[in-house]
CSV table of C-alpha atoms in Angstrom, one decimal:
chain,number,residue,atom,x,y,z
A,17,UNK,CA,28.0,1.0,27.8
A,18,UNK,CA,30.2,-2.1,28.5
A,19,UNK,CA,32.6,0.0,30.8
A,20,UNK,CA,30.3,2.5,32.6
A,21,UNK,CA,28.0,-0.9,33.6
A,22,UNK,CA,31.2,-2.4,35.1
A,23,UNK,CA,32.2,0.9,37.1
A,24,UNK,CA,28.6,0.7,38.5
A,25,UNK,CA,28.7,-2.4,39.6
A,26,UNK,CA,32.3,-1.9,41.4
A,27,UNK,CA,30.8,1.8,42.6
A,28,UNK,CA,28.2,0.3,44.2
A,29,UNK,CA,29.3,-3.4,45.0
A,30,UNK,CA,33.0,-1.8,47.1
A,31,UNK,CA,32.5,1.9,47.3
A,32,UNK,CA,35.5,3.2,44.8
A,33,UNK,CA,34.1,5.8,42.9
A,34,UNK,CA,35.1,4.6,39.8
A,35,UNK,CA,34.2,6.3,36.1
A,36,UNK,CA,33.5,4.4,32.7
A,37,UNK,CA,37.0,6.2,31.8
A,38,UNK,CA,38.5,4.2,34.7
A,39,UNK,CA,37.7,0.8,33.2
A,40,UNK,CA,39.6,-0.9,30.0
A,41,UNK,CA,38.1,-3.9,28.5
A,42,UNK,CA,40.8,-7.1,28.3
A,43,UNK,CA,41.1,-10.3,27.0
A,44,UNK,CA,40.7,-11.9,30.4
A,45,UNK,CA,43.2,-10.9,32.9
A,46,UNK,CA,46.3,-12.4,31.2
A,47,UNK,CA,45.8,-9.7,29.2
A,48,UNK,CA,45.9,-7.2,32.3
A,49,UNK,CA,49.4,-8.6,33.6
A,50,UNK,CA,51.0,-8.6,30.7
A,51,UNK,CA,50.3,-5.3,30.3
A,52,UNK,CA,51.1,-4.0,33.3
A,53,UNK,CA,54.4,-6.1,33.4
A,54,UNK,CA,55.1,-3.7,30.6
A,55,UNK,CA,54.3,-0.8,32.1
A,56,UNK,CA,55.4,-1.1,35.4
A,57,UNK,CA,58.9,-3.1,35.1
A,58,UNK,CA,60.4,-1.9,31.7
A,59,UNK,CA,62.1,1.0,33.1
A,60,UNK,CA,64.0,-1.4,35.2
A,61,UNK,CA,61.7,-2.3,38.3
A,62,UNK,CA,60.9,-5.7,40.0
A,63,UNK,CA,57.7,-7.8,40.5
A,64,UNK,CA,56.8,-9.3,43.5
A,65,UNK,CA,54.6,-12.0,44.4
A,66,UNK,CA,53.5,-14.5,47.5
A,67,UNK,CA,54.2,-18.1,47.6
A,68,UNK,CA,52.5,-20.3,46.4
A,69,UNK,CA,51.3,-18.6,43.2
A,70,UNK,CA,50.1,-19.0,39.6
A,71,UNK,CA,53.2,-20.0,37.7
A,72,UNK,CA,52.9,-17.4,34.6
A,73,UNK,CA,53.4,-14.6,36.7
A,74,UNK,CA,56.9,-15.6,36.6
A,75,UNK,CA,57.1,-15.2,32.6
A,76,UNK,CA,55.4,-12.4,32.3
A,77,UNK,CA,57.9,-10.4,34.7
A,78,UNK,CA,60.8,-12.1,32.7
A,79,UNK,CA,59.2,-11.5,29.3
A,80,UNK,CA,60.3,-7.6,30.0
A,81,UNK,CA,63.8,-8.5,31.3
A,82,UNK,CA,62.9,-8.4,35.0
A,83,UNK,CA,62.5,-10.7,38.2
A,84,UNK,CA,59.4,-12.1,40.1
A,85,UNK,CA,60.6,-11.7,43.6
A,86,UNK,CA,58.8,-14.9,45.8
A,87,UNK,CA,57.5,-13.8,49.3
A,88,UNK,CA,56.8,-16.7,51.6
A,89,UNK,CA,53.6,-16.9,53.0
A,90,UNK,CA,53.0,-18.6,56.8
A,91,UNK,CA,53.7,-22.5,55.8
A,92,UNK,CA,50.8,-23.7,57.5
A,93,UNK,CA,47.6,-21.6,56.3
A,94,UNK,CA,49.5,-19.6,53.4
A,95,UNK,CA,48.2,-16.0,54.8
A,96,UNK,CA,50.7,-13.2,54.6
A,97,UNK,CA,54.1,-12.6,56.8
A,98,UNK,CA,54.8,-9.4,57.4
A,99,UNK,CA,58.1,-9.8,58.4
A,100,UNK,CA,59.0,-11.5,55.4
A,101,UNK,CA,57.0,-9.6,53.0
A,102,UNK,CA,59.2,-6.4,54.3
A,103,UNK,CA,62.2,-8.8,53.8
A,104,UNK,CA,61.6,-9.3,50.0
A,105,UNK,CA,60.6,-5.5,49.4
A,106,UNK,CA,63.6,-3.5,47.5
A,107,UNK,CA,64.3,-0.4,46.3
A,108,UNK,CA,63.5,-1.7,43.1
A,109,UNK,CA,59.8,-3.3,44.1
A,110,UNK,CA,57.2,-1.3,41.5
A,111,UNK,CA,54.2,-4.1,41.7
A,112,UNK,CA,53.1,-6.4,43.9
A,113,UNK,CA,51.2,-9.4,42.4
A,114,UNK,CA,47.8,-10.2,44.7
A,115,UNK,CA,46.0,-13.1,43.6
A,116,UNK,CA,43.0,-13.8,46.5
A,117,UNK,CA,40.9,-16.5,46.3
A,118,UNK,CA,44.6,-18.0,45.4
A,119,UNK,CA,45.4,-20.3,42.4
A,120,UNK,CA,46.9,-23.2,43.4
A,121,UNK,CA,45.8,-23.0,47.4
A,122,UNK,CA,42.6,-22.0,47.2
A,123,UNK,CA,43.4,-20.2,50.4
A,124,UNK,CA,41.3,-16.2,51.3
A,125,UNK,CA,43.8,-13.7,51.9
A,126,UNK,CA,42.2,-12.6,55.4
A,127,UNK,CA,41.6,-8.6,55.8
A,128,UNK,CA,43.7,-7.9,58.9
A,129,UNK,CA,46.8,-9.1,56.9
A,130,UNK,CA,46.1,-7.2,54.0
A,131,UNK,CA,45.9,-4.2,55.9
A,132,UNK,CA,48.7,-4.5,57.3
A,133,UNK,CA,50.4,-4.7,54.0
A,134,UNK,CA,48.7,-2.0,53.2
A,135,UNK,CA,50.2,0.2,56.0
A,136,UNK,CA,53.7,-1.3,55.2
A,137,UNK,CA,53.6,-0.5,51.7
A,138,UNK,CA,52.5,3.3,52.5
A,139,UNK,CA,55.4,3.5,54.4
A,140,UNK,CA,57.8,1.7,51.8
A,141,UNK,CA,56.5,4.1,49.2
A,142,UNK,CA,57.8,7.1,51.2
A,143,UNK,CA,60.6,5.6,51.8
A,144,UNK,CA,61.5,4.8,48.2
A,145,UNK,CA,59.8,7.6,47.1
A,146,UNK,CA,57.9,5.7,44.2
A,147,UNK,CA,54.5,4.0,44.3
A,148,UNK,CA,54.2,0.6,44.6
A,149,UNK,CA,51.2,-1.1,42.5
A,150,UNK,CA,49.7,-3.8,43.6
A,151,UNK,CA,48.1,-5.8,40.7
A,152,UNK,CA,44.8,-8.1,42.0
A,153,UNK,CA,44.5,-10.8,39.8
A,154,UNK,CA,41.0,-11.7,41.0
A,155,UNK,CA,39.3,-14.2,38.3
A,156,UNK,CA,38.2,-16.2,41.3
A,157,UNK,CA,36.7,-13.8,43.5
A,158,UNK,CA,33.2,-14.9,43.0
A,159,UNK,CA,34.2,-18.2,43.6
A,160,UNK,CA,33.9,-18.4,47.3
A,161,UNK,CA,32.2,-20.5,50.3
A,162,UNK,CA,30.4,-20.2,53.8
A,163,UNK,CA,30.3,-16.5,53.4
A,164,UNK,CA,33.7,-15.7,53.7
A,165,UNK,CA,35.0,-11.9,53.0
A,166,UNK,CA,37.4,-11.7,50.0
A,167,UNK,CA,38.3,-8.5,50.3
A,168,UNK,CA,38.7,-5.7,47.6
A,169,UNK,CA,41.9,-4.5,47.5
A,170,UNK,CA,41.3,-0.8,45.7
A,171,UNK,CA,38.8,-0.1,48.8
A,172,UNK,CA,42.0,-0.5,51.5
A,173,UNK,CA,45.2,0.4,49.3
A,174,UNK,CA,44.8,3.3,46.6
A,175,UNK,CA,47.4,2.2,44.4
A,176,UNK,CA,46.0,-0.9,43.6
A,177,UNK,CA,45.0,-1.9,39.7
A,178,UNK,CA,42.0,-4.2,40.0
A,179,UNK,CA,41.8,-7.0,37.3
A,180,UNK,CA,38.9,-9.6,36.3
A,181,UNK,CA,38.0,-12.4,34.0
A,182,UNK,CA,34.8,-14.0,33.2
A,183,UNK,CA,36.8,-16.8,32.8
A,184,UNK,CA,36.3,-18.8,35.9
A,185,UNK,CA,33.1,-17.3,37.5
A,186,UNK,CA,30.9,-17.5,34.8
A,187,UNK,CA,33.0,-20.3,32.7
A,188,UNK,CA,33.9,-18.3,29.6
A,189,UNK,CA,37.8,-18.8,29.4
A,190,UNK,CA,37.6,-19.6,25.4
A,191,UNK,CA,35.1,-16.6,25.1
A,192,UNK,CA,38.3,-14.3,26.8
A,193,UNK,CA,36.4,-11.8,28.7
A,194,UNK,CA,37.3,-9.4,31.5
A,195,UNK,CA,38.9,-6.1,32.3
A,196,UNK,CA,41.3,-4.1,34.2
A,197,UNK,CA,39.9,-0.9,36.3
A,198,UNK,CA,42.3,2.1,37.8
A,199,UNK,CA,40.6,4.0,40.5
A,200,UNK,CA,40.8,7.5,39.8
A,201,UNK,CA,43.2,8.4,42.7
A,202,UNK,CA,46.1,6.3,41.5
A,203,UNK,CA,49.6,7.6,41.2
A,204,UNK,CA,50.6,8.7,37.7
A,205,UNK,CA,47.1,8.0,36.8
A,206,UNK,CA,47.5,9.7,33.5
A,207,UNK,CA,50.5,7.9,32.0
A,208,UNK,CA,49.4,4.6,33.4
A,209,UNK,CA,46.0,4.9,31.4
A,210,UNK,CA,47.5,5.7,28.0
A,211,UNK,CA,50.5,3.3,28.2
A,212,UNK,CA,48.2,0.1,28.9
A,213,UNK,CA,46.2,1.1,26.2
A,214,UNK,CA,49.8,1.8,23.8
A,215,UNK,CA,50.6,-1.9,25.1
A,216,UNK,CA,47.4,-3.3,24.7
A,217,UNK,CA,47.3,-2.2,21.1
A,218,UNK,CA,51.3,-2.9,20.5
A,219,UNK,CA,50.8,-6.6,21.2
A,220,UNK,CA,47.6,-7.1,19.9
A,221,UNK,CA,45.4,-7.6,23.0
A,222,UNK,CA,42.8,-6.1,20.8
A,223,UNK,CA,39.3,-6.1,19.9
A,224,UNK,CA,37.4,-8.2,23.0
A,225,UNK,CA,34.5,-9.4,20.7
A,226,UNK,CA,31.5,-6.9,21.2
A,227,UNK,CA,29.0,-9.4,21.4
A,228,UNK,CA,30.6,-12.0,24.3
A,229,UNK,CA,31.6,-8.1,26.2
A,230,UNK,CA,28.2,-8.1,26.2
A,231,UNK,CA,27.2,-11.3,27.1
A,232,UNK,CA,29.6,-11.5,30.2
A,233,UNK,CA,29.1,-7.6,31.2
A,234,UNK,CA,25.0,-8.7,32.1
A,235,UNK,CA,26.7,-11.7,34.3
A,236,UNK,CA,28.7,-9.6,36.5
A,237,UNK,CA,28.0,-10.6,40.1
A,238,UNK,CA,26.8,-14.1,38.8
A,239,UNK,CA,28.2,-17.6,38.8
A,240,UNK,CA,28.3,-20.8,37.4
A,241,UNK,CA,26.1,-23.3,39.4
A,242,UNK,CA,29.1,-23.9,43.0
């Protein structure tokens, strides 16, 4: 009930036809990148990530024996540089770490950027001849001012895994509420879906208490009083 109500709400809030199967209840989104660190850098792939940015991502990509590759973003306004984000890109490059509203700037990541990463990822993808994942880390996104657009990432870029918390919107952090959602056209949909959920149960990310799921499931789209 939990999951399906989520994938309605992303259906018809951003237009990716997500199913209930598509949805995978976390412990917040901490939960979600470490995870996917696992699943997406053990076999010997880099992480990736714009300047400035939440320090853990760091440790989770070195927790699996990998790097967090740090992209500079424009000095002045912290938006994307495409120049230097095809600079940092490597062979090696399996995720990208998005994190919009960003933790510590505060700073929007504005759409034509993004879609321009978008396009230069595509074309990096065919060019390694792997997918690269982007990861939104979005506990913030309901967090915003003066109607600006924070812009859903699955809606622009297919291979994008879109993670939540309750944590800041609705301030639950203790309560450790969210969950991660893979739209159903994602590369190696299959064996991404079962080895988050062999991770998940491997390090004990386990059993998001069914009362606070929900409790926090009947908040999405709702904030604390901004």
């Amino acid at each position: 009930e939990v999951r399906e109500k989520a994938a309605a709400y992303l259906r018809r809030c951003f237009g990716v036809p997500y199913r209930t199967r598509d949805v995978i209840i976390t412990c917040g989104t901490s939960t979600c990148l470490a995870a996917l660190t696992r699943v997406l850098l053990s076999g010997g792939g880099r992480a990736m990530t714009f300047t400035p940015y939440f320090m853990d991502y760091k440790y989770y990509a070195e927790s699996v024996g990998s790097t967090l590759t740090e992209c500079p973003t424009d000095p002045y306004t912290f938006q994307l540089d495409l120049e230097e984000a095809e600079k940092a890109l490597t062979s090696d490059t399996m995720m990208i770490i998005m994190n919009s509203p960003n933790n510590p700037s505060g700073v929007v990541l504005r759409r034509e950027g993004l879609e321009a990463l978008a396009k230069l990822l595509e074309r990096k993808q065919k060019e390694y001849g792997h997918p690269i994942y982007i990861v939104a880390d979005e506990p913030y996104r309901d967090l915003v001012y003066d109607g600006q657009e924070v812009v859903f990432l699955p809606s622009i870029y297919k291979n994008t895994i879109y993670c939540y918390s309750f944590s800041k919107s609705v301030s639950l952090p203790g309560e450790r509420v969210g969950f991660m959602a893979l739209p159903p056209e994602l590369d190696d949909y299959d064996d991404i879906s079962s080895a988050v959920m062999a991770v998940i149960r491997a390090f004990g990310y386990i059993c998001v208490s069914s009362m606070w799921q929900r409790v926090a499931i009947d908040c999405l789209g709702a904030t604390s009083d901004i």
